[in-house]
Amino acid sequence: MRCAASGARPTVGRTAVRQNRRVPVHEITDPDDERIADYRALTDVELRTRWEPPHGLFIAEGELVLRRALRAGYPARSYLVDAKRVDQLADLDTGEAPVYAASQDVLEKATGFHVHRGVLASFRRRPLPTVAEVLAEARRVVILEDVNNHTNLGAIFRGAAALGIDAVLLSPTCADPLYRRSVRVSMGEVFAVPYAKFEQWPAGLDQTREAGFTVLAMTPAPDAVPIQRLSPAQRERAALLLGAEGTG
């Protein structure tokens, strides 16, 4: 651990500070410290979904994911890391965002789980584009209806990125793509694949058709049209509709 350039170990109040190249690293010893309030009770889905969107923030877990969030242009509010992993962020330009470090015991008490990746960050959300704006720039989109499992949502974004899908459109009752678990499962692809939420449902499907898309849904029904028989016009601008986990 390096001391400050003056040779004395500076403090902020009673909080010790270590240097992380560009910015000081503040050591957190109390899990109830208000400076890390963004990270409290991360496993309480109901609490987090009521807290994060209204306060314009989301949590990224893991070094790879937080770096992708930064590359995508999301402004960081703060960083919270395992004290043993501070050097993982040493090359980052963290700007004005404070870096907090704590022991695994403090991290677990504050967040509600064992932070085995050792790195968390709180980011500011950005305004979402409108459905019309997303459709105007896309050729192939995925439409999700009532997908409310965050793990499934993250997996869909990751698959959409792998398949070259231009955008994801969400019905009003879909889960939040920027919830921590969605972000983690998507490996940060929620930052790369544009998405928007319909204000009206199922009227949003008509809006999609009016924008020149063919809405397609998959079904095992024997009278369904095989995907191989779709015409070139139907394939030109396709919107694949995926249903909820229960009703499909």
CSV table of C-alpha atoms in Angstrom, one decimal:
chain,number,residue,atom,x,y,z
A,1,MET,CA,0.0,0.0,0.0
A,2,ARG,CA,1.6,3.3,-1.0
A,3,CYS,CA,1.4,6.5,1.1
A,4,ALA,CA,0.6,9.9,-0.3
A,5,ALA,CA,3.4,11.9,-1.8
A,6,SER,CA,3.8,14.0,1.4
A,7,GLY,CA,4.9,10.8,3.2
A,8,ALA,CA,1.9,11.1,5.7
A,9,ARG,CA,-1.2,9.0,5.2
A,10,PRO,CA,-4.0,11.5,4.6
A,11,THR,CA,-7.5,11.1,5.9
A,12,VAL,CA,-11.0,12.2,5.0
A,13,GLY,CA,-12.7,12.5,8.3
A,14,ARG,CA,-11.6,9.2,9.8
A,15,THR,CA,-11.5,7.4,6.5
A,16,ALA,CA,-8.1,6.5,5.3
A,17,VAL,CA,-7.1,7.2,1.7
A,18,ARG,CA,-4.9,5.2,-0.7
A,19,GLN,CA,-3.7,6.3,-4.1
A,20,ASN,CA,-5.1,4.7,-7.2
A,21,ARG,CA,-2.9,6.6,-9.7
A,22,ARG,CA,-5.4,9.2,-10.7
A,23,VAL,CA,-7.7,9.4,-7.7
A,24,PRO,CA,-7.7,8.5,-4.0
A,25,VAL,CA,-9.2,5.3,-2.8
A,26,HIS,CA,-11.4,5.7,0.3
A,27,GLU,CA,-11.5,2.8,2.7
A,28,ILE,CA,-14.9,1.9,3.9
A,29,THR,CA,-15.1,0.1,7.3
A,30,ASP,CA,-18.9,0.5,8.0
A,31,PRO,CA,-21.4,-1.3,5.8
A,32,ASP,CA,-23.9,1.4,6.7
A,33,ASP,CA,-21.7,4.2,5.4
A,34,GLU,CA,-24.0,6.5,3.5
A,35,ARG,CA,-21.4,7.0,0.8
A,36,ILE,CA,-22.0,3.5,-0.5
A,37,ALA,CA,-25.8,3.7,-0.2
A,38,ASP,CA,-26.1,3.0,-4.0
A,39,TYR,CA,-24.9,-0.6,-3.2
A,40,ARG,CA,-27.1,-1.5,-0.3
A,41,ALA,CA,-29.3,-4.6,-0.4
A,42,LEU,CA,-28.5,-5.5,-4.0
A,43,THR,CA,-30.2,-8.9,-3.7
A,44,ASP,CA,-33.6,-7.4,-2.8
A,45,VAL,CA,-35.1,-7.3,-6.3
A,46,GLU,CA,-38.3,-5.4,-5.3
A,47,LEU,CA,-36.3,-2.8,-3.4
A,48,ARG,CA,-33.8,-2.3,-6.2
A,49,THR,CA,-36.4,-2.0,-8.9
A,50,ARG,CA,-38.2,0.6,-6.9
A,51,TRP,CA,-35.0,2.5,-6.1
A,52,GLU,CA,-32.7,2.4,-9.2
A,53,PRO,CA,-34.8,3.7,-12.2
A,54,PRO,CA,-36.5,6.6,-10.2
A,55,HIS,CA,-33.0,7.7,-9.0
A,56,GLY,CA,-31.5,7.3,-12.4
A,57,LEU,CA,-28.8,4.8,-11.6
A,58,PHE,CA,-27.8,1.2,-12.2
A,59,ILE,CA,-25.2,-1.2,-10.8
A,60,ALA,CA,-22.6,-2.9,-12.9
A,61,GLU,CA,-20.9,-6.0,-11.4
A,62,GLY,CA,-17.4,-7.2,-12.5
A,63,GLU,CA,-14.5,-5.4,-14.1
A,64,LEU,CA,-15.4,-6.4,-17.7
A,65,VAL,CA,-19.0,-5.2,-17.4
A,66,LEU,CA,-18.1,-1.9,-15.8
A,67,ARG,CA,-15.4,-1.2,-18.5
A,68,ARG,CA,-18.0,-1.8,-21.2
A,69,ALA,CA,-20.4,0.6,-19.5
A,70,LEU,CA,-17.7,3.2,-19.5
A,71,ARG,CA,-16.9,2.6,-23.2
A,72,ALA,CA,-20.6,3.0,-23.9
A,73,GLY,CA,-20.6,6.4,-22.4
A,74,TYR,CA,-22.4,5.8,-19.1
A,75,PRO,CA,-21.1,8.3,-16.5
A,76,ALA,CA,-19.9,6.6,-13.3
A,77,ARG,CA,-21.3,7.8,-9.9
A,78,SER,CA,-18.8,5.7,-7.8
A,79,TYR,CA,-16.9,2.5,-7.6
A,80,LEU,CA,-16.9,-0.1,-4.8
A,81,VAL,CA,-14.1,-2.7,-4.8
A,82,ASP,CA,-12.6,-5.4,-2.7
A,83,ALA,CA,-9.7,-3.9,-1.0
A,84,LYS,CA,-7.5,-6.6,-2.4
A,85,ARG,CA,-8.5,-5.7,-6.0
A,86,VAL,CA,-7.9,-2.0,-6.1
A,87,ASP,CA,-5.1,-2.4,-8.6
A,88,GLN,CA,-7.6,-3.8,-11.2
A,89,LEU,CA,-8.9,-0.2,-11.6
A,90,ALA,CA,-5.5,1.5,-11.5
A,91,ASP,CA,-5.5,2.3,-15.2
A,92,LEU,CA,-9.0,3.8,-15.3
A,93,ASP,CA,-9.6,7.5,-15.6
A,94,THR,CA,-12.3,7.5,-12.9
A,95,GLY,CA,-13.0,11.2,-13.3
A,96,GLU,CA,-15.0,12.7,-10.5
A,97,ALA,CA,-16.4,9.4,-9.4
A,98,PRO,CA,-15.0,8.3,-6.0
A,99,VAL,CA,-13.4,4.9,-5.5
A,100,TYR,CA,-14.3,3.1,-2.3
A,101,ALA,CA,-12.5,-0.1,-1.1
A,102,ALA,CA,-13.7,-2.5,1.6
A,103,SER,CA,-13.1,-5.9,3.0
A,104,GLN,CA,-15.2,-8.8,1.7
A,105,ASP,CA,-17.0,-8.9,5.1
A,106,VAL,CA,-18.0,-5.2,4.8
A,107,LEU,CA,-19.0,-5.7,1.1
A,108,GLU,CA,-21.1,-8.7,1.9
A,109,LYS,CA,-22.9,-6.9,4.8
A,110,ALA,CA,-23.6,-3.9,2.6
A,111,THR,CA,-24.7,-5.6,-0.6
A,112,GLY,CA,-26.3,-8.7,0.9
A,113,PHE,CA,-24.2,-11.2,-1.1
A,114,HIS,CA,-20.6,-12.4,-1.5
A,115,VAL,CA,-19.1,-10.1,-4.1
A,116,HIS,CA,-16.9,-12.8,-5.7
A,117,ARG,CA,-16.0,-10.6,-8.7
A,118,GLY,CA,-14.7,-8.0,-6.3
A,119,VAL,CA,-15.7,-5.0,-8.3
A,120,LEU,CA,-18.9,-3.0,-8.4
A,121,ALA,CA,-19.8,0.4,-9.9
A,122,SER,CA,-22.8,2.7,-9.8
A,123,PHE,CA,-23.6,4.4,-13.1
A,124,ARG,CA,-26.0,7.2,-14.2
A,125,ARG,CA,-28.7,6.1,-16.6
A,126,ARG,CA,-29.1,7.8,-19.9
A,127,PRO,CA,-32.5,8.8,-21.5
A,128,LEU,CA,-33.9,6.0,-23.6
A,129,PRO,CA,-34.6,6.6,-27.2
A,130,THR,CA,-38.2,6.4,-28.4
A,131,VAL,CA,-39.5,3.3,-30.2
A,132,ALA,CA,-39.9,5.4,-33.4
A,133,GLU,CA,-36.2,6.4,-33.2
A,134,VAL,CA,-35.0,2.9,-32.7
A,135,LEU,CA,-37.2,1.5,-35.5
A,136,ALA,CA,-36.0,4.2,-37.9
A,137,GLU,CA,-32.4,3.0,-37.6
A,138,ALA,CA,-33.0,-0.8,-37.5
A,139,ARG,CA,-33.6,-3.6,-40.0
A,140,ARG,CA,-34.0,-6.5,-37.6
A,141,VAL,CA,-35.4,-6.2,-34.1
A,142,VAL,CA,-36.5,-8.4,-31.3
A,143,ILE,CA,-39.8,-7.6,-29.5
A,144,LEU,CA,-40.2,-8.9,-25.9
A,145,GLU,CA,-43.6,-9.3,-24.3
A,146,ASP,CA,-43.8,-9.6,-20.5
A,147,VAL,CA,-40.3,-11.0,-20.1
A,148,ASN,CA,-39.9,-10.3,-16.4
A,149,ASN,CA,-37.0,-12.7,-15.5
A,150,HIS,CA,-33.8,-10.6,-15.3
A,151,THR,CA,-31.6,-13.6,-16.2
A,152,ASN,CA,-33.6,-14.4,-19.3
A,153,LEU,CA,-33.6,-10.8,-20.3
A,154,GLY,CA,-29.8,-10.6,-20.1
A,155,ALA,CA,-29.5,-13.8,-22.0
A,156,ILE,CA,-31.7,-12.5,-24.8
A,157,PHE,CA,-29.6,-9.3,-25.1
A,158,ARG,CA,-26.5,-11.4,-25.3
A,159,GLY,CA,-28.0,-13.6,-28.0
A,160,ALA,CA,-29.3,-10.6,-29.9
A,161,ALA,CA,-25.8,-9.1,-30.0
A,162,ALA,CA,-24.4,-12.5,-31.2
A,163,LEU,CA,-26.9,-12.7,-34.0
A,164,GLY,CA,-26.5,-9.2,-35.2
A,165,ILE,CA,-29.9,-7.9,-34.1
A,166,ASP,CA,-30.1,-4.2,-34.4
A,167,ALA,CA,-32.4,-3.4,-31.4
A,168,VAL,CA,-34.6,-4.9,-28.7
A,169,LEU,CA,-38.1,-3.5,-28.0
A,170,LEU,CA,-39.8,-4.1,-24.7
A,171,SER,CA,-43.5,-4.2,-23.8
A,172,PRO,CA,-44.3,-2.0,-20.8
A,173,THR,CA,-44.3,-4.9,-18.3
A,174,CYS,CA,-40.8,-6.3,-19.2
A,175,ALA,CA,-38.1,-6.4,-16.6
A,176,ASP,CA,-35.4,-3.7,-16.5
A,177,PRO,CA,-32.4,-4.4,-18.8
A,178,LEU,CA,-30.2,-2.4,-16.5
A,179,TYR,CA,-30.9,-4.4,-13.4
A,180,ARG,CA,-27.6,-5.8,-12.1
A,181,ARG,CA,-28.4,-9.5,-13.0
A,182,SER,CA,-29.5,-8.6,-16.5
A,183,VAL,CA,-26.4,-6.5,-17.1
A,184,ARG,CA,-24.2,-9.3,-15.7
A,185,VAL,CA,-25.8,-12.1,-17.7
A,186,SER,CA,-25.7,-10.1,-20.9
A,187,MET,CA,-21.9,-9.4,-20.3
A,188,GLY,CA,-22.6,-5.8,-20.9
A,189,GLU,CA,-24.4,-6.3,-24.2
A,190,VAL,CA,-27.3,-4.2,-22.8
A,191,PHE,CA,-25.0,-1.3,-23.3
A,192,ALA,CA,-24.3,-2.2,-26.9
A,193,VAL,CA,-27.7,-3.2,-28.3
A,194,PRO,CA,-30.1,-0.3,-28.5
A,195,TYR,CA,-33.5,-0.8,-26.8
A,196,ALA,CA,-36.7,1.1,-26.1
A,197,LYS,CA,-40.0,0.5,-24.3
A,198,PHE,CA,-43.4,0.7,-25.9
A,199,GLU,CA,-45.8,3.0,-24.2
A,200,GLN,CA,-48.9,1.1,-25.4
A,201,TRP,CA,-49.4,-2.6,-25.7
A,202,PRO,CA,-50.3,-4.5,-27.9
A,203,ALA,CA,-50.7,-1.3,-30.0
A,204,GLY,CA,-46.9,-1.3,-30.2
A,205,LEU,CA,-47.1,-4.2,-32.7
A,206,ASP,CA,-49.1,-2.0,-35.1
A,207,GLN,CA,-46.6,0.8,-34.7
A,208,THR,CA,-43.9,-1.7,-35.6
A,209,ARG,CA,-45.8,-2.8,-38.7
A,210,GLU,CA,-46.4,0.8,-39.7
A,211,ALA,CA,-42.7,1.4,-39.6
A,212,GLY,CA,-42.3,-1.3,-42.4
A,213,PHE,CA,-41.5,-4.4,-40.3
A,214,THR,CA,-43.0,-7.9,-40.6
A,215,VAL,CA,-43.8,-9.1,-37.1
A,216,LEU,CA,-42.9,-12.8,-36.7
A,217,ALA,CA,-43.5,-15.2,-33.9
A,218,MET,CA,-42.3,-18.8,-33.5
A,219,THR,CA,-44.8,-21.6,-32.6
A,220,PRO,CA,-44.8,-25.4,-32.8
A,221,ALA,CA,-48.4,-25.3,-34.3
A,222,PRO,CA,-48.7,-27.7,-37.2
A,223,ASP,CA,-50.3,-25.1,-39.4
A,224,ALA,CA,-47.5,-22.5,-38.9
A,225,VAL,CA,-45.6,-21.3,-41.9
A,226,PRO,CA,-42.0,-22.8,-41.9
A,227,ILE,CA,-39.4,-20.1,-41.5
A,228,GLN,CA,-37.7,-21.3,-44.7
A,229,ARG,CA,-40.9,-20.2,-46.7
A,230,LEU,CA,-40.7,-16.5,-45.6
A,231,SER,CA,-40.5,-14.3,-48.7
A,232,PRO,CA,-37.6,-11.9,-49.2
A,233,ALA,CA,-39.9,-9.0,-48.4
A,234,GLN,CA,-40.9,-10.6,-45.1
A,235,ARG,CA,-37.2,-11.1,-44.3
A,236,GLU,CA,-36.1,-7.6,-45.3
A,237,ARG,CA,-37.3,-5.9,-42.1
A,238,ALA,CA,-38.2,-8.6,-39.5
A,239,ALA,CA,-39.4,-8.1,-36.0
A,240,LEU,CA,-39.2,-11.4,-34.0
A,241,LEU,CA,-41.7,-11.5,-31.1
A,242,LEU,CA,-40.7,-13.5,-28.0
A,243,GLY,CA,-43.3,-14.1,-25.3
A,244,ALA,CA,-43.2,-14.3,-21.6
A,245,GLU,CA,-41.7,-17.2,-19.6
A,246,GLY,CA,-45.1,-18.6,-18.5
A,247,THR,CA,-47.4,-18.3,-21.5
A,248,GLY,CA,-44.8,-18.2,-24.2
